Amino acid sequence: MDKTEKEYQEIIDKLKEDLYNYEIFFDNSEEAFFIHIDGVPIVMNNAALKLIGIKREELANFLLYDFIAEEDLEMVKNKIRSGFEGVYEFRIKRKNGEKIPCRFYVKKILYRDKIARVVFVRDISDEIKKLQEQEKQIKDIEKYRKVLVAMAKAISKIEISYERTIEIIIEMAHFAINSCCCGFWMLEDNNKYLQPIILITEDLNKEDYRIDLHNLNKDFIENRINIIESIEIREKIFPKSKCKEKILLMSPVKYEENFIGVIIFFRNSPWLQYEQDFIASVSDMVMLAFEKWNRKWAEEELQTTLKE
């Protein structure tokens, strides 16, 4: 083999190596991408096949348009006809009919002497979900702020018994937080039991919700917020309640640094941090209502005494 033939062979070997490395990259890349000519898929890597939900041997049976949600189809066709290059978003339709929002980066290339487009695809379902969760959080926080303002106004105009004022507060929180059961438990004079003074529940028997103080961990009284996910602990606190299957959130109520009771909310879904903060503020509102009523009662007693 002369030198020229040897050089040629080295080039061929290098090309084979490059092609092998390219195939490894193409098939094993986590980034989904494919090449198409006027909507006809030419090549598609494993990530793209998985995203669409087909096998490689099935690819020849489909056009690109078969994997586009009906409501986005005309827009995508217009992009292809106009020779668009750049980034845009639409929903792909998987083989099973599921629709997934994706972001696409499109670039023209020359493929075997024909104008083709290489398309990089990214599933943005999680990204959209996070944005929706952030939007919901912003709306919820604003809603809770308004509810707390309404509670403060109700306390400032207190003319009825503190039980009714606290009931209004608990009802507002109940509808705002979408709980299935909630209430205010007040410490009895014997300091042994917490009796539900205010209770919003489908159950009719309040005695089923009476709490033996010995069944409460000391932390439940000291911590501002307590989330009780353990079924065993919930059954210990509420052995007869139907709501013991729910996730329980408890916040102690203190008056002049003394523990006087707890507010408790039950719900199916987990408690997010900003919801916990809202319940902690509701606990403060209950304390303020109790304080306001005691001040009002003391002033009335003083006026009666002065009159006498």
CSV table of C-alpha atoms in Angstrom, one decimal:
chain,number,residue,atom,x,y,z
A,1,MET,CA,0.0,0.0,0.0
A,2,ASP,CA,1.6,3.3,-1.1
A,3,LYS,CA,1.5,6.5,0.9
A,4,THR,CA,-1.5,7.9,-0.9
A,5,GLU,CA,-3.6,4.8,-0.4
A,6,LYS,CA,-2.6,4.8,3.2
A,7,GLU,CA,-3.7,8.4,3.7
A,8,TYR,CA,-7.0,7.6,2.0
A,9,GLN,CA,-7.6,4.7,4.3
A,10,GLU,CA,-6.8,6.9,7.4
A,11,ILE,CA,-9.4,9.4,6.1
A,12,ILE,CA,-12.0,6.6,5.6
A,13,ASP,CA,-11.3,5.2,9.1
A,14,LYS,CA,-11.6,8.7,10.6
A,15,LEU,CA,-14.9,9.2,8.8
A,16,LYS,CA,-16.2,5.8,10.1
A,17,GLU,CA,-15.1,6.8,13.6
A,18,ASP,CA,-16.8,10.2,13.3
A,19,LEU,CA,-20.0,8.6,11.9
A,20,TYR,CA,-20.0,6.1,14.8
A,21,ASN,CA,-19.6,8.9,17.3
A,22,TYR,CA,-22.4,10.9,15.6
A,23,GLU,CA,-24.7,7.9,15.8
A,24,ILE,CA,-24.0,7.5,19.5
A,25,PHE,CA,-24.7,11.1,20.1
A,26,PHE,CA,-27.8,11.2,17.9
A,27,ASP,CA,-29.4,8.1,19.4
A,28,ASN,CA,-28.4,8.7,23.1
A,29,SER,CA,-28.9,12.5,23.3
A,30,GLU,CA,-31.5,13.4,26.0
A,31,GLU,CA,-32.5,16.3,23.7
A,32,ALA,CA,-35.2,15.3,21.2
A,33,PHE,CA,-34.6,16.3,17.7
A,34,PHE,CA,-35.4,15.2,14.1
A,35,ILE,CA,-34.9,16.3,10.5
A,36,HIS,CA,-37.8,16.7,8.1
A,37,ILE,CA,-38.4,17.9,4.5
A,38,ASP,CA,-41.7,19.6,4.0
A,39,GLY,CA,-43.3,17.7,6.9
A,40,VAL,CA,-41.9,14.3,5.9
A,41,PRO,CA,-39.7,13.0,8.8
A,42,ILE,CA,-36.3,11.8,7.5
A,43,VAL,CA,-34.5,10.9,10.7
A,44,MET,CA,-35.5,11.1,14.3
A,45,ASN,CA,-33.5,10.3,17.4
A,46,ASN,CA,-34.6,8.0,20.3
A,47,ALA,CA,-35.6,10.9,22.6
A,48,ALA,CA,-38.0,12.2,19.9
A,49,LEU,CA,-39.4,8.8,19.2
A,50,LYS,CA,-40.0,8.3,22.9
A,51,LEU,CA,-41.6,11.7,23.2
A,52,ILE,CA,-44.0,11.0,20.4
A,53,GLY,CA,-44.6,7.5,21.5
A,54,ILE,CA,-43.7,5.4,18.4
A,55,LYS,CA,-41.0,2.9,17.5
A,56,ARG,CA,-38.4,3.6,14.9
A,57,GLU,CA,-39.8,1.0,12.4
A,58,GLU,CA,-43.2,2.9,12.6
A,59,LEU,CA,-41.7,6.2,11.5
A,60,ALA,CA,-42.2,5.6,7.8
A,61,ASN,CA,-45.9,5.3,8.3
A,62,PHE,CA,-46.3,8.9,9.6
A,63,LEU,CA,-46.0,12.5,8.5
A,64,LEU,CA,-44.9,15.2,10.9
A,65,TYR,CA,-48.4,16.6,10.8
A,66,ASP,CA,-49.8,13.4,12.4
A,67,PHE,CA,-48.0,14.4,15.6
A,68,ILE,CA,-49.4,17.9,15.9
A,69,ALA,CA,-52.5,18.9,17.9
A,70,GLU,CA,-55.4,19.7,15.6
A,71,GLU,CA,-55.8,23.2,17.1
A,72,ASP,CA,-52.1,24.0,16.2
A,73,LEU,CA,-51.9,22.2,12.9
A,74,GLU,CA,-52.6,25.2,10.6
A,75,MET,CA,-50.2,27.4,12.4
A,76,VAL,CA,-47.4,24.9,12.1
A,77,LYS,CA,-48.1,24.4,8.4
A,78,ASN,CA,-47.9,28.1,7.8
A,79,LYS,CA,-44.5,28.2,9.6
A,80,ILE,CA,-43.2,25.4,7.4
A,81,ARG,CA,-44.5,27.0,4.2
A,82,SER,CA,-43.0,30.4,5.1
A,83,GLY,CA,-39.6,28.9,5.8
A,84,PHE,CA,-39.6,30.0,9.4
A,85,GLU,CA,-36.4,29.6,11.4
A,86,GLY,CA,-36.3,30.2,15.1
A,87,VAL,CA,-38.2,29.3,18.3
A,88,TYR,CA,-42.0,28.7,18.7
A,89,GLU,CA,-44.3,26.6,20.8
A,90,PHE,CA,-47.2,24.2,20.0
A,91,ARG,CA,-48.6,21.0,21.3
A,92,ILE,CA,-47.6,17.7,19.9
A,93,LYS,CA,-50.0,14.8,19.8
A,94,ARG,CA,-48.6,11.5,20.9
A,95,LYS,CA,-49.6,8.3,19.2
A,96,ASN,CA,-52.0,7.6,22.2
A,97,GLY,CA,-53.7,10.9,21.7
A,98,GLU,CA,-52.1,12.7,24.6
A,99,LYS,CA,-51.2,16.3,23.9
A,100,ILE,CA,-47.9,17.7,25.3
A,101,PRO,CA,-46.9,21.4,25.1
A,102,CYS,CA,-43.4,21.7,23.6
A,103,ARG,CA,-40.9,24.4,22.5
A,104,PHE,CA,-39.3,24.0,19.1
A,105,TYR,CA,-36.1,25.4,17.7
A,106,VAL,CA,-36.0,25.2,13.9
A,107,LYS,CA,-33.0,25.6,11.7
A,108,LYS,CA,-32.7,25.2,7.9
A,109,ILE,CA,-30.0,22.8,6.7
A,110,LEU,CA,-28.9,21.3,3.4
A,111,TYR,CA,-29.6,17.5,3.5
A,112,ARG,CA,-28.6,15.5,0.5
A,113,ASP,CA,-28.9,18.5,-1.8
A,114,LYS,CA,-32.3,19.4,-0.5
A,115,ILE,CA,-33.5,22.1,1.9
A,116,ALA,CA,-34.5,20.4,5.1
A,117,ARG,CA,-35.2,21.5,8.7
A,118,VAL,CA,-33.6,20.2,11.8
A,119,VAL,CA,-35.9,20.6,14.8
A,120,PHE,CA,-34.9,20.5,18.4
A,121,VAL,CA,-37.9,19.7,20.8
A,122,ARG,CA,-38.3,20.3,24.5
A,123,ASP,CA,-41.2,19.2,26.6
A,124,ILE,CA,-42.3,22.3,28.6
A,125,SER,CA,-45.1,20.6,30.5
A,126,ASP,CA,-43.2,21.0,33.9
A,127,GLU,CA,-42.3,24.6,33.0
A,128,ILE,CA,-45.9,25.5,32.3
A,129,LYS,CA,-47.1,23.6,35.4
A,130,LYS,CA,-44.6,25.6,37.5
A,131,LEU,CA,-45.8,28.9,36.0
A,132,GLN,CA,-49.4,27.9,36.6
A,133,GLU,CA,-48.6,27.1,40.2
A,134,GLN,CA,-46.8,30.4,40.7
A,135,GLU,CA,-49.8,32.3,39.2
A,136,LYS,CA,-52.2,30.3,41.5
A,137,GLN,CA,-49.9,31.1,44.5
A,138,ILE,CA,-50.0,34.8,43.7
A,139,LYS,CA,-53.8,34.8,43.4
A,140,ASP,CA,-54.2,32.7,46.6
A,141,ILE,CA,-51.9,35.0,48.6
A,142,GLU,CA,-53.9,38.0,47.4
A,143,LYS,CA,-57.1,36.3,48.3
A,144,TYR,CA,-55.8,35.4,51.8
A,145,ARG,CA,-54.7,39.0,52.3
A,146,LYS,CA,-58.2,40.2,51.6
A,147,VAL,CA,-59.7,37.5,53.9
A,148,LEU,CA,-57.4,38.6,56.7
A,149,VAL,CA,-58.4,42.2,56.2
A,150,ALA,CA,-62.1,41.2,56.4
A,151,MET,CA,-61.4,39.3,59.6
A,152,ALA,CA,-59.6,42.3,61.1
A,153,LYS,CA,-62.6,44.5,60.2
A,154,ALA,CA,-65.0,42.0,61.8
A,155,ILE,CA,-62.9,42.0,65.0
A,156,SER,CA,-62.8,45.8,65.1
A,157,LYS,CA,-66.6,46.0,65.0
A,158,ILE,CA,-67.2,43.3,67.5
A,159,GLU,CA,-70.6,43.7,69.1
A,160,ILE,CA,-71.6,40.1,69.5
A,161,SER,CA,-70.1,37.3,71.6
A,162,TYR,CA,-66.5,36.3,71.0
A,163,GLU,CA,-67.7,32.8,70.0
A,164,ARG,CA,-69.7,34.2,67.1
A,165,THR,CA,-66.8,36.4,66.0
A,166,ILE,CA,-64.4,33.5,66.1
A,167,GLU,CA,-67.0,31.4,64.2
A,168,ILE,CA,-67.0,34.1,61.5
A,169,ILE,CA,-63.2,34.0,61.3
A,170,ILE,CA,-63.1,30.2,61.1
A,171,GLU,CA,-65.8,30.2,58.4
A,172,MET,CA,-63.9,32.7,56.3
A,173,ALA,CA,-60.7,30.6,56.6
A,174,HIS,CA,-62.7,27.4,55.8
A,175,PHE,CA,-64.0,28.7,52.5
A,176,ALA,CA,-60.7,30.4,51.6
A,177,ILE,CA,-58.5,27.3,52.2
A,178,ASN,CA,-61.1,24.8,51.0
A,179,SER,CA,-60.9,22.5,54.0
A,180,CYS,CA,-63.3,19.6,54.6
A,181,CYS,CA,-63.4,20.1,58.4
A,182,CYS,CA,-62.1,22.8,60.7
A,183,GLY,CA,-62.8,24.5,64.0
A,184,PHE,CA,-61.6,26.2,67.2
A,185,TRP,CA,-60.9,24.0,70.2
A,186,MET,CA,-60.8,25.8,73.6
A,187,LEU,CA,-59.0,24.5,76.8
A,188,GLU,CA,-61.5,23.5,79.5
A,189,ASP,CA,-61.2,24.8,83.0
A,190,ASN,CA,-59.8,21.4,84.2
A,191,ASN,CA,-56.9,21.8,81.7
A,192,LYS,CA,-57.4,18.2,80.6
A,193,TYR,CA,-59.5,18.5,77.5
A,194,LEU,CA,-59.9,20.7,74.4
A,195,GLN,CA,-63.5,21.2,73.6
A,196,PRO,CA,-64.6,22.2,70.1
A,197,ILE,CA,-66.3,25.6,70.5
A,198,ILE,CA,-66.6,26.2,66.8
A,199,LEU,CA,-66.8,23.2,64.5
A,200,ILE,CA,-67.5,23.1,60.7
A,201,THR,CA,-67.9,19.4,59.8
A,202,GLU,CA,-70.2,16.9,58.2
A,203,ASP,CA,-70.2,14.9,61.4
A,204,LEU,CA,-73.0,15.8,63.9
A,205,ASN,CA,-71.5,14.7,67.2
A,206,LYS,CA,-69.1,17.3,68.7
A,207,GLU,CA,-68.1,14.8,71.4
A,208,ASP,CA,-66.3,12.8,68.7
A,209,TYR,CA,-64.0,15.8,68.3
A,210,ARG,CA,-63.1,16.3,71.9
A,211,ILE,CA,-59.4,16.2,72.4
A,212,ASP,CA,-57.6,14.7,75.4
A,213,LEU,CA,-54.7,17.1,76.1
A,214,HIS,CA,-52.5,14.2,77.0
A,215,ASN,CA,-52.8,12.9,73.4
A,216,LEU,CA,-51.2,16.1,72.1
A,217,ASN,CA,-47.4,16.3,71.8
A,218,LYS,CA,-46.0,19.3,73.6
A,219,ASP,CA,-44.6,20.5,70.3
A,220,PHE,CA,-48.1,20.8,69.0
A,221,ILE,CA,-48.8,23.5,71.6
A,222,GLU,CA,-45.4,25.2,71.3
A,223,ASN,CA,-45.0,25.3,67.5
A,224,ARG,CA,-46.8,28.0,65.6
A,225,ILE,CA,-47.7,25.5,62.8
A,226,ASN,CA,-48.1,21.7,63.0
A,227,ILE,CA,-48.8,19.4,60.1
A,228,ILE,CA,-49.8,16.0,61.2
A,229,GLU,CA,-49.6,13.5,58.3
A,230,SER,CA,-49.3,10.4,60.5
A,231,ILE,CA,-52.5,8.4,60.5
A,232,GLU,CA,-51.5,6.9,63.9
A,233,ILE,CA,-51.2,10.3,65.5
A,234,ARG,CA,-54.5,11.5,64.0
A,235,GLU,CA,-56.3,8.4,65.2
A,236,LYS,CA,-54.8,9.0,68.7
A,237,ILE,CA,-56.1,12.6,68.7
A,238,PHE,CA,-59.4,11.9,67.0
A,239,PRO,CA,-60.3,8.2,67.5
A,240,LYS,CA,-63.9,8.6,66.4
A,241,SER,CA,-63.8,11.4,63.8
A,242,LYS,CA,-64.4,10.7,60.1
A,243,CYS,CA,-61.9,13.4,59.2
A,244,LYS,CA,-58.9,11.6,60.8
A,245,GLU,CA,-58.1,10.3,57.3
A,246,LYS,CA,-57.3,13.8,56.1
A,247,ILE,CA,-54.0,15.8,56.5
A,248,LEU,CA,-54.3,17.8,59.7
A,249,LEU,CA,-52.9,21.3,60.2
A,250,MET,CA,-53.0,22.7,63.8
A,251,SER,CA,-52.0,26.1,65.1
A,252,PRO,CA,-52.1,27.0,68.9
A,253,VAL,CA,-53.9,30.1,70.1
A,254,LYS,CA,-52.4,31.9,73.0
A,255,TYR,CA,-53.7,34.9,75.1
A,256,GLU,CA,-51.2,36.8,77.2
A,257,GLU,CA,-48.7,34.0,76.5
A,258,ASN,CA,-51.0,31.4,78.0
A,259,PHE,CA,-52.3,28.5,75.9
A,260,ILE,CA,-56.1,28.7,75.5
A,261,GLY,CA,-56.8,26.5,72.5
A,262,VAL,CA,-56.0,25.4,69.0
A,263,ILE,CA,-57.4,26.0,65.5
A,264,ILE,CA,-57.4,22.9,63.3
A,265,PHE,CA,-58.0,22.4,59.6
A,266,PHE,CA,-58.4,19.1,57.7
A,267,ARG,CA,-57.8,18.7,54.0
A,268,ASN,CA,-57.1,16.0,51.4
A,269,SER,CA,-54.3,17.9,49.6
A,270,PRO,CA,-50.8,18.8,51.1
A,271,TRP,CA,-50.4,22.2,52.8
A,272,LEU,CA,-48.1,24.6,51.0
A,273,GLN,CA,-46.0,27.0,52.9
A,274,TYR,CA,-48.0,30.2,52.1
A,275,GLU,CA,-51.2,28.3,53.2
A,276,GLN,CA,-49.5,27.4,56.5
A,277,ASP,CA,-48.6,31.1,56.9
A,278,PHE,CA,-52.2,32.0,56.3
A,279,ILE,CA,-53.5,29.6,59.0
A,280,ALA,CA,-50.9,31.0,61.4
A,281,SER,CA,-52.3,34.4,60.8
A,282,VAL,CA,-55.9,33.1,61.3
A,283,SER,CA,-54.7,31.9,64.7
A,284,ASP,CA,-53.6,35.4,65.5
A,285,MET,CA,-57.0,36.7,64.4
A,286,VAL,CA,-58.7,34.3,66.9
A,287,MET,CA,-56.4,35.6,69.6
A,288,LEU,CA,-57.2,39.2,68.7
A,289,ALA,CA,-60.9,38.4,68.8
A,290,PHE,CA,-60.6,36.9,72.2
A,291,GLU,CA,-58.5,39.8,73.4
A,292,LYS,CA,-60.9,42.4,72.0
A,293,TRP,CA,-63.9,40.7,73.6
A,294,ASN,CA,-62.1,40.5,77.0
A,295,ARG,CA,-61.2,44.2,76.8
A,296,LYS,CA,-64.8,45.0,75.8
A,297,TRP,CA,-66.2,42.9,78.7
A,298,ALA,CA,-63.7,44.5,81.1
A,299,GLU,CA,-64.8,48.0,80.0
A,300,GLU,CA,-68.4,47.2,80.4
A,301,GLU,CA,-67.8,45.8,83.8
A,302,LEU,CA,-65.9,49.0,84.7
A,303,GLN,CA,-68.7,51.2,83.5
A,304,THR,CA,-71.3,49.1,85.4
A,305,THR,CA,-69.2,49.4,88.6
A,306,LEU,CA,-68.8,53.2,88.1
A,307,LYS,CA,-72.5,53.6,87.6
A,308,GLU,CA,-73.3,51.6,90.7
